[in-house]
Amino acid sequence: MTLDIEKKVQAVDVDDVRSGEVQDVSSGTAHLQRRLGGKEVQLFAIGGAIGTSIFVTMGTYLPKSGPAGLLIGYTLWCMNVWCVNECFAEMSIYAPVPSSFITTTSYWVDEALAFAQSWAFFLCQAFLVPAEITALHILLTFWTDKMPVEATVLIVLAIYGVLNCIDTALFGKAEFWLSIAKVFLVFLFFAFTFFTMVGWNPLGDAYGFRYWNNPGAFSEYLTTGSLGAFWGTISVMTFASFSVCGPEYISSVVGETKSPRRILPSCFASFKYRMLIFFVGSALCIGIVVPYNDPSLAAFIAGSATGSGTSKASPYVIAMERMNIPGLPHLVNAIMITSLLSCGNGVLFAASRALFVMGQAGRAPGIFGRTTKRGIPIYSVAMCLLLGLLALMGLSDTAFTVLKYFIDLCTVCAQFNYMCVCITYMHFYWNLEAKGIDRDTLPYKARFQPYASYVGAVAAVVAMVALGFDVVAPLDVKWFFIDYTLLGVFPVMYGVVKVVKKTKYVRVGTADLGLGGMVKEVDDYEDVVVHEPEGGVERLFSGLWEWGDLVRWMRRLKVED
């Protein structure tokens, strides 16, 4: 039994839609409005993915794996997330409604599974808010250790409240500029790595791939020899299952995206390039600039670093100070802070929208399904801000330990959501076949299907089970419960809802592929809306610039001269 969980949007005049005065038609959920353009969605996808994992915590896994293990682990996991991305893409572009990947689970698989999935996604995003604040406080300690944790938490939450409670358009503009700062910083790190490794540094030291030879390409974790190198690479993959993300952020805003059928295909199609550049590229650079046995990095991980400078979890800052580069560490640290602000802002947006849809669907208290007249889910935003206060745990534990708590909790939630998305895609694929619908007629046809969904689902299960492989023998009770409690909670949620609400599994061939008329609403909207032209920024970040664009640009410059 599926639930009619979304209220239909009131009818609007077609001329108003064409003129752009009405942008919320076919939003799929009452009162949410389509105000995000192509560049905002592209940069939101980038902003949600680039944050703590790349700038701070990726380096903490270098001592376990070594540079080669770090690069291999990230590359392998990125290949898996590409498979998951293809599942998100085809379904979200076909049905661009709020929290589309959860709504489709309800209609095409089972409302009980959608209930557990919605809580998994919400908790993942909600736990990321205090995680980003904790990481931001770590960066502040680069200048001083006198800044109270309470002050950092309250100031950052106040900023998030302003950006998320006033207007969706304001959120989009803020995310646009903050995400540009992230992209700039990533390429600054790449340039720093290249120029310093060839000798362009104050020491004149062309260190190249020195640290791949001494102390070595692989570290040893848990045991020695080749088996130790293997476990080190596995540990990287468990962390990559937390840090490599992105398609869920695009899917979380499809219901508020202008012209979704035009904008979304390039957003999803370019995801593979973003993974290659931002995640694999960062893993390569981090293994170049510092050795895996660096004492500053080890002190931060152990929690023994004290005083200002304890933010040296970033390998780039460590390398800059080692090379006596004045000023640059301060600039980089400042930009990293704005980047973490952007990431926290993005995940709070995603969490509040997920809770909003849960409130309307009866998966959370109904008050969370209410909005202001301007379409802001104010109560959902307020709850997510309150959960951000969990960052105050840093008062009693070391910052890195608190960060690790949130990372492990988010990993289970994220992989459970990925598993559900892949299962839902399988049912979508099988229902299309059963109903005789050619996938070539869909707005977007994903590659490698249905095999990509099989790979994604299996990998998600393995990631959840293997998350605490290094705390089992010998058994660390605290970390065992942190790593595996939610893995037991979500199936219990599914079973309770199954019994209490008496939901039924949607048999293949009987699913409502129209989602109760919402897909038709999107079709009608796309037929009448006047698409805004694709801008240069959107084309750049969607990976669609071609050599022809460059040639035409050069010719125009020549003519103007």
PDB file of C-alpha atoms in Angstrom, residues 17-224:
ATOM      1  CA  VAL A  17       4.138  30.180 -15.864  1.00  0.00           C
ATOM      2  CA  ARG A  18       5.444  31.313 -19.250  1.00  0.00           C
ATOM      3  CA  SER A  19       6.200  34.768 -17.953  1.00  0.00           C
ATOM      4  CA  GLY A  20       8.170  33.326 -15.061  1.00  0.00           C
ATOM      5  CA  GLU A  21       5.877  34.847 -12.417  1.00  0.00           C
ATOM      6  CA  VAL A  22       4.986  31.371 -11.150  1.00  0.00           C
ATOM      7  CA  GLN A  23       7.786  28.884 -10.610  1.00  0.00           C
ATOM      8  CA  ASP A  24       6.260  26.443  -8.143  1.00  0.00           C
ATOM      9  CA  VAL A  25       3.944  24.570 -10.500  1.00  0.00           C
ATOM     10  CA  SER A  26       4.482  20.807 -10.342  1.00  0.00           C
ATOM     11  CA  SER A  27       6.774  21.178  -7.363  1.00  0.00           C
ATOM     12  CA  GLY A  28       5.269  17.945  -6.100  1.00  0.00           C
ATOM     13  CA  THR A  29       4.880  19.158  -2.544  1.00  0.00           C
ATOM     14  CA  ALA A  30       2.717  22.032  -1.372  1.00  0.00           C
ATOM     15  CA  HIS A  31       4.363  25.446  -1.057  1.00  0.00           C
ATOM     16  CA  LEU A  32       7.926  24.583  -2.136  1.00  0.00           C
ATOM     17  CA  GLN A  33       8.883  26.831  -5.055  1.00  0.00           C
ATOM     18  CA  ARG A  34      11.155  26.315  -8.049  1.00  0.00           C
ATOM     19  CA  ARG A  35      13.669  29.117  -7.604  1.00  0.00           C
ATOM     20  CA  LEU A  36      17.063  27.445  -8.120  1.00  0.00           C
ATOM     21  CA  GLY A  37      18.710  27.958 -11.500  1.00  0.00           C
ATOM     22  CA  GLY A  38      21.312  25.889 -13.267  1.00  0.00           C
ATOM     23  CA  LYS A  39      24.399  27.528 -11.774  1.00  0.00           C
ATOM     24  CA  GLU A  40      22.969  27.318  -8.249  1.00  0.00           C
ATOM     25  CA  VAL A  41      22.192  23.600  -8.601  1.00  0.00           C
ATOM     26  CA  GLN A  42      25.600  22.848 -10.117  1.00  0.00           C
ATOM     27  CA  LEU A  43      27.422  24.659  -7.361  1.00  0.00           C
ATOM     28  CA  PHE A  44      25.166  23.223  -4.663  1.00  0.00           C
ATOM     29  CA  ALA A  45      26.161  19.751  -5.868  1.00  0.00           C
ATOM     30  CA  ILE A  46      29.825  20.769  -5.648  1.00  0.00           C
ATOM     31  CA  GLY A  47      29.372  22.580  -2.335  1.00  0.00           C
ATOM     32  CA  GLY A  48      27.672  19.618  -0.704  1.00  0.00           C
ATOM     33  CA  ALA A  49      30.444  17.246  -1.708  1.00  0.00           C
ATOM     34  CA  ILE A  50      33.530  19.348  -0.959  1.00  0.00           C
ATOM     35  CA  GLY A  51      34.127  19.994   2.699  1.00  0.00           C
ATOM     36  CA  THR A  52      35.551  18.379   5.794  1.00  0.00           C
ATOM     37  CA  SER A  53      36.440  15.134   4.033  1.00  0.00           C
ATOM     38  CA  ILE A  54      38.749  16.765   1.485  1.00  0.00           C
ATOM     39  CA  PHE A  55      40.243  19.591   3.521  1.00  0.00           C
ATOM     40  CA  VAL A  56      40.637  18.015   6.964  1.00  0.00           C
ATOM     41  CA  THR A  57      39.844  14.343   7.503  1.00  0.00           C
ATOM     42  CA  MET A  58      41.186  12.763   4.301  1.00  0.00           C
ATOM     43  CA  GLY A  59      44.708  13.333   5.547  1.00  0.00           C
ATOM     44  CA  THR A  60      44.010  11.474   8.799  1.00  0.00           C
ATOM     45  CA  TYR A  61      43.749   8.215   6.837  1.00  0.00           C
ATOM     46  CA  LEU A  62      47.139   8.677   5.173  1.00  0.00           C
ATOM     47  CA  PRO A  63      49.040   7.113   8.133  1.00  0.00           C
ATOM     48  CA  LYS A  64      46.883   3.975   7.855  1.00  0.00           C
ATOM     49  CA  SER A  65      47.242   3.453   4.110  1.00  0.00           C
ATOM     50  CA  GLY A  66      50.183   5.376   2.723  1.00  0.00           C
ATOM     51  CA  PRO A  67      49.887   7.495  -0.464  1.00  0.00           C
ATOM     52  CA  ALA A  68      49.253   4.579  -2.832  1.00  0.00           C
ATOM     53  CA  GLY A  69      46.634   3.032  -0.556  1.00  0.00           C
ATOM     54  CA  LEU A  70      44.887   6.405  -0.242  1.00  0.00           C
ATOM     55  CA  LEU A  71      44.778   6.845  -4.019  1.00  0.00           C
ATOM     56  CA  ILE A  72      43.660   3.271  -4.745  1.00  0.00           C
ATOM     57  CA  GLY A  73      40.983   3.296  -2.044  1.00  0.00           C
ATOM     58  CA  TYR A  74      39.420   6.513  -3.305  1.00  0.00           C
ATOM     59  CA  THR A  75      39.587   5.502  -6.948  1.00  0.00           C
ATOM     60  CA  LEU A  76      37.826   2.188  -6.327  1.00  0.00           C
ATOM     61  CA  TRP A  77      35.083   3.743  -4.220  1.00  0.00           C
ATOM     62  CA  CYS A  78      34.507   6.552  -6.724  1.00  0.00           C
ATOM     63  CA  MET A  79      33.809   3.904  -9.367  1.00  0.00           C
ATOM     64  CA  ASN A  80      31.084   2.485  -7.117  1.00  0.00           C
ATOM     65  CA  VAL A  81      29.497   5.886  -6.410  1.00  0.00           C
ATOM     66  CA  TRP A  82      29.414   6.512 -10.154  1.00  0.00           C
ATOM     67  CA  CYS A  83      27.140   3.458 -10.388  1.00  0.00           C
ATOM     68  CA  VAL A  84      24.896   4.877  -7.654  1.00  0.00           C
ATOM     69  CA  ASN A  85      24.851   8.248  -9.412  1.00  0.00           C
ATOM     70  CA  GLU A  86      23.390   6.628 -12.517  1.00  0.00           C
ATOM     71  CA  CYS A  87      20.506   5.304 -10.409  1.00  0.00           C
ATOM     72  CA  PHE A  88      19.821   8.719  -8.909  1.00  0.00           C
ATOM     73  CA  ALA A  89      20.051  10.416 -12.298  1.00  0.00           C
ATOM     74  CA  GLU A  90      17.509   8.399 -14.261  1.00  0.00           C
ATOM     75  CA  MET A  91      14.874   8.435 -11.515  1.00  0.00           C
ATOM     76  CA  SER A  92      15.329  12.051 -10.397  1.00  0.00           C
ATOM     77  CA  ILE A  93      15.164  13.469 -13.913  1.00  0.00           C
ATOM     78  CA  TYR A  94      12.118  11.329 -14.689  1.00  0.00           C
ATOM     79  CA  ALA A  95      10.384  12.494 -11.469  1.00  0.00           C
ATOM     80  CA  PRO A  96      11.939  15.779 -10.230  1.00  0.00           C
ATOM     81  CA  VAL A  97       9.859  16.144  -7.055  1.00  0.00           C
ATOM     82  CA  PRO A  98      11.074  16.988  -3.518  1.00  0.00           C
ATOM     83  CA  SER A  99      13.086  14.158  -1.938  1.00  0.00           C
ATOM     84  CA  SER A 100      12.474  12.272  -5.147  1.00  0.00           C
ATOM     85  CA  PHE A 101      14.572   9.227  -4.233  1.00  0.00           C
ATOM     86  CA  ILE A 102      12.449   8.649  -1.102  1.00  0.00           C
ATOM     87  CA  THR A 103       9.106   9.368  -2.768  1.00  0.00           C
ATOM     88  CA  THR A 104       9.885   6.859  -5.505  1.00  0.00           C
ATOM     89  CA  THR A 105      10.765   4.216  -2.905  1.00  0.00           C
ATOM     90  CA  SER A 106       7.323   4.691  -1.365  1.00  0.00           C
ATOM     91  CA  TYR A 107       5.506   4.333  -4.684  1.00  0.00           C
ATOM     92  CA  TRP A 108       7.641   1.665  -6.320  1.00  0.00           C
ATOM     93  CA  VAL A 109       8.892  -0.559  -3.469  1.00  0.00           C
ATOM     94  CA  ASP A 110       7.328  -0.209  -0.013  1.00  0.00           C
ATOM     95  CA  GLU A 111       6.285   2.678   2.236  1.00  0.00           C
ATOM     96  CA  ALA A 112       7.963   0.898   5.173  1.00  0.00           C
ATOM     97  CA  LEU A 113      11.314   0.993   3.363  1.00  0.00           C
ATOM     98  CA  ALA A 114      10.743   4.646   2.435  1.00  0.00           C
ATOM     99  CA  PHE A 115      10.138   5.406   6.124  1.00  0.00           C
ATOM    100  CA  ALA A 116      13.477   3.889   7.174  1.00  0.00           C
ATOM    101  CA  GLN A 117      15.256   5.451   4.194  1.00  0.00           C
ATOM    102  CA  SER A 118      13.904   8.927   4.925  1.00  0.00           C
ATOM    103  CA  TRP A 119      15.187   8.777   8.491  1.00  0.00           C
ATOM    104  CA  ALA A 120      18.556   7.472   7.308  1.00  0.00           C
ATOM    105  CA  PHE A 121      18.953  10.354   4.861  1.00  0.00           C
ATOM    106  CA  PHE A 122      17.750  12.935   7.354  1.00  0.00           C
ATOM    107  CA  LEU A 123      20.050  11.704  10.128  1.00  0.00           C
ATOM    108  CA  CYS A 124      23.006  11.595   7.725  1.00  0.00           C
ATOM    109  CA  GLN A 125      22.537  15.244   6.767  1.00  0.00           C
ATOM    110  CA  ALA A 126      21.618  16.324  10.306  1.00  0.00           C
ATOM    111  CA  PHE A 127      24.754  14.713  11.811  1.00  0.00           C
ATOM    112  CA  LEU A 128      26.864  16.418   9.157  1.00  0.00           C
ATOM    113  CA  VAL A 129      25.866  19.847  10.491  1.00  0.00           C
ATOM    114  CA  PRO A 130      27.689  19.450  13.848  1.00  0.00           C
ATOM    115  CA  ALA A 131      30.478  17.594  12.031  1.00  0.00           C
ATOM    116  CA  GLU A 132      31.170  20.590   9.804  1.00  0.00           C
ATOM    117  CA  ILE A 133      30.993  22.965  12.780  1.00  0.00           C
ATOM    118  CA  THR A 134      33.477  20.786  14.684  1.00  0.00           C
ATOM    119  CA  ALA A 135      35.851  20.789  11.729  1.00  0.00           C
ATOM    120  CA  LEU A 136      35.482  24.552  11.400  1.00  0.00           C
ATOM    121  CA  HIS A 137      36.431  25.001  15.047  1.00  0.00           C
ATOM    122  CA  ILE A 138      39.515  22.876  14.431  1.00  0.00           C
ATOM    123  CA  LEU A 139      40.566  25.276  11.684  1.00  0.00           C
ATOM    124  CA  LEU A 140      40.079  28.270  13.976  1.00  0.00           C
ATOM    125  CA  THR A 141      42.670  26.808  16.355  1.00  0.00           C
ATOM    126  CA  PHE A 142      45.281  27.487  13.692  1.00  0.00           C
ATOM    127  CA  TRP A 143      45.274  31.070  14.964  1.00  0.00           C
ATOM    128  CA  THR A 144      44.240  30.653  18.585  1.00  0.00           C
ATOM    129  CA  ASP A 145      43.046  28.067  21.057  1.00  0.00           C
ATOM    130  CA  LYS A 146      41.226  30.724  23.086  1.00  0.00           C
ATOM    131  CA  MET A 147      38.042  30.621  20.969  1.00  0.00           C
ATOM    132  CA  PRO A 148      35.398  28.794  23.047  1.00  0.00           C
ATOM    133  CA  VAL A 149      33.624  25.885  21.372  1.00  0.00           C
ATOM    134  CA  GLU A 150      30.289  27.370  22.461  1.00  0.00           C
ATOM    135  CA  ALA A 151      30.995  30.632  20.625  1.00  0.00           C
ATOM    136  CA  THR A 152      31.917  28.856  17.400  1.00  0.00           C
ATOM    137  CA  VAL A 153      28.800  26.690  17.515  1.00  0.00           C
ATOM    138  CA  LEU A 154      26.372  29.547  18.183  1.00  0.00           C
ATOM    139  CA  ILE A 155      27.876  31.937  15.618  1.00  0.00           C
ATOM    140  CA  VAL A 156      27.893  29.343  12.850  1.00  0.00           C
ATOM    141  CA  LEU A 157      24.340  28.203  13.610  1.00  0.00           C
ATOM    142  CA  ALA A 158      23.197  31.835  13.520  1.00  0.00           C
ATOM    143  CA  ILE A 159      24.714  32.215  10.036  1.00  0.00           C
ATOM    144  CA  TYR A 160      23.025  29.016   8.862  1.00  0.00           C
ATOM    145  CA  GLY A 161      19.710  30.213  10.294  1.00  0.00           C
ATOM    146  CA  VAL A 162      19.843  33.478   8.347  1.00  0.00           C
ATOM    147  CA  LEU A 163      20.788  31.792   5.068  1.00  0.00           C
ATOM    148  CA  ASN A 164      18.126  29.081   5.361  1.00  0.00           C
ATOM    149  CA  CYS A 165      15.206  30.985   6.882  1.00  0.00           C
ATOM    150  CA  ILE A 166      14.871  34.064   4.685  1.00  0.00           C
ATOM    151  CA  ASP A 167      14.524  32.904   1.088  1.00  0.00           C
ATOM    152  CA  THR A 168      15.501  29.951  -1.087  1.00  0.00           C
ATOM    153  CA  ALA A 169      16.950  32.413  -3.592  1.00  0.00           C
ATOM    154  CA  LEU A 170      19.223  33.853  -0.880  1.00  0.00           C
ATOM    155  CA  PHE A 171      20.412  30.346  -0.051  1.00  0.00           C
ATOM    156  CA  GLY A 172      21.161  29.752  -3.733  1.00  0.00           C
ATOM    157  CA  LYS A 173      23.170  32.965  -4.070  1.00  0.00           C
ATOM    158  CA  ALA A 174      25.134  32.287  -0.886  1.00  0.00           C
ATOM    159  CA  GLU A 175      25.879  28.732  -1.957  1.00  0.00           C
ATOM    160  CA  PHE A 176      26.951  29.979  -5.385  1.00  0.00           C
ATOM    161  CA  TRP A 177      29.707  32.229  -4.028  1.00  0.00           C
ATOM    162  CA  LEU A 178      30.782  29.932  -1.204  1.00  0.00           C
ATOM    163  CA  SER A 179      31.084  26.998  -3.601  1.00  0.00           C
ATOM    164  CA  ILE A 180      33.184  29.049  -6.001  1.00  0.00           C
ATOM    165  CA  ALA A 181      35.568  29.631  -3.084  1.00  0.00           C
ATOM    166  CA  LYS A 182      35.747  25.856  -2.575  1.00  0.00           C
ATOM    167  CA  VAL A 183      36.575  25.186  -6.188  1.00  0.00           C
ATOM    168  CA  PHE A 184      39.218  27.910  -6.124  1.00  0.00           C
ATOM    169  CA  LEU A 185      40.769  26.388  -3.006  1.00  0.00           C
ATOM    170  CA  VAL A 186      40.909  22.875  -4.463  1.00  0.00           C
ATOM    171  CA  PHE A 187      42.721  24.119  -7.567  1.00  0.00           C
ATOM    172  CA  LEU A 188      44.992  26.247  -5.379  1.00  0.00           C
ATOM    173  CA  PHE A 189      46.002  23.053  -3.557  1.00  0.00           C
ATOM    174  CA  PHE A 190      46.608  21.295  -6.860  1.00  0.00           C
ATOM    175  CA  ALA A 191      48.786  24.174  -8.072  1.00  0.00           C
ATOM    176  CA  PHE A 192      50.649  24.258  -4.741  1.00  0.00           C
ATOM    177  CA  THR A 193      51.358  20.535  -5.027  1.00  0.00           C
ATOM    178  CA  PHE A 194      52.656  20.737  -8.574  1.00  0.00           C
ATOM    179  CA  PHE A 195      54.847  23.833  -8.247  1.00  0.00           C
ATOM    180  CA  THR A 196      56.404  22.862  -4.913  1.00  0.00           C
ATOM    181  CA  MET A 197      57.120  19.271  -5.934  1.00  0.00           C
ATOM    182  CA  VAL A 198      59.141  20.483  -8.928  1.00  0.00           C
ATOM    183  CA  GLY A 199      61.194  22.807  -6.714  1.00  0.00           C
ATOM    184  CA  TRP A 200      59.320  26.133  -6.816  1.00  0.00           C
ATOM    185  CA  ASN A 201      59.361  26.659  -3.053  1.00  0.00           C
ATOM    186  CA  PRO A 202      61.481  28.718  -0.619  1.00  0.00           C
ATOM    187  CA  LEU A 203      63.656  25.682   0.166  1.00  0.00           C
ATOM    188  CA  GLY A 204      64.345  24.959  -3.502  1.00  0.00           C
ATOM    189  CA  ASP A 205      63.538  21.339  -2.716  1.00  0.00           C
ATOM    190  CA  ALA A 206      62.250  19.409  -5.753  1.00  0.00           C
ATOM    191  CA  TYR A 207      60.820  16.605  -3.649  1.00  0.00           C
ATOM    192  CA  GLY A 208      58.637  15.064  -6.377  1.00  0.00           C
ATOM    193  CA  PHE A 209      57.311  11.661  -5.316  1.00  0.00           C
ATOM    194  CA  ARG A 210      59.909  11.342  -2.570  1.00  0.00           C
ATOM    195  CA  TYR A 211      57.402  10.255   0.062  1.00  0.00           C
ATOM    196  CA  TRP A 212      56.210   7.401  -2.138  1.00  0.00           C
ATOM    197  CA  ASN A 213      59.716   5.950  -1.751  1.00  0.00           C
ATOM    198  CA  ASN A 214      60.522   7.078   1.787  1.00  0.00           C
ATOM    199  CA  PRO A 215      58.720   6.105   4.014  1.00  0.00           C
ATOM    200  CA  GLY A 216      56.957   4.243   1.167  1.00  0.00           C
ATOM    201  CA  ALA A 217      53.882   3.921  -1.030  1.00  0.00           C
ATOM    202  CA  PHE A 218      51.942   1.762   1.433  1.00  0.00           C
ATOM    203  CA  SER A 219      51.648   1.931   5.182  1.00  0.00           C
ATOM    204  CA  GLU A 220      50.904  -1.091   7.359  1.00  0.00           C
ATOM    205  CA  TYR A 221      47.655  -1.175   9.344  1.00  0.00           C
ATOM    206  CA  LEU A 222      46.623  -3.759  11.962  1.00  0.00           C
ATOM    207  CA  THR A 223      49.367  -6.125  10.815  1.00  0.00           C
ATOM    208  CA  THR A 224      52.584  -6.146   8.795  1.00  0.00           C
TER     209      THR A 224
END
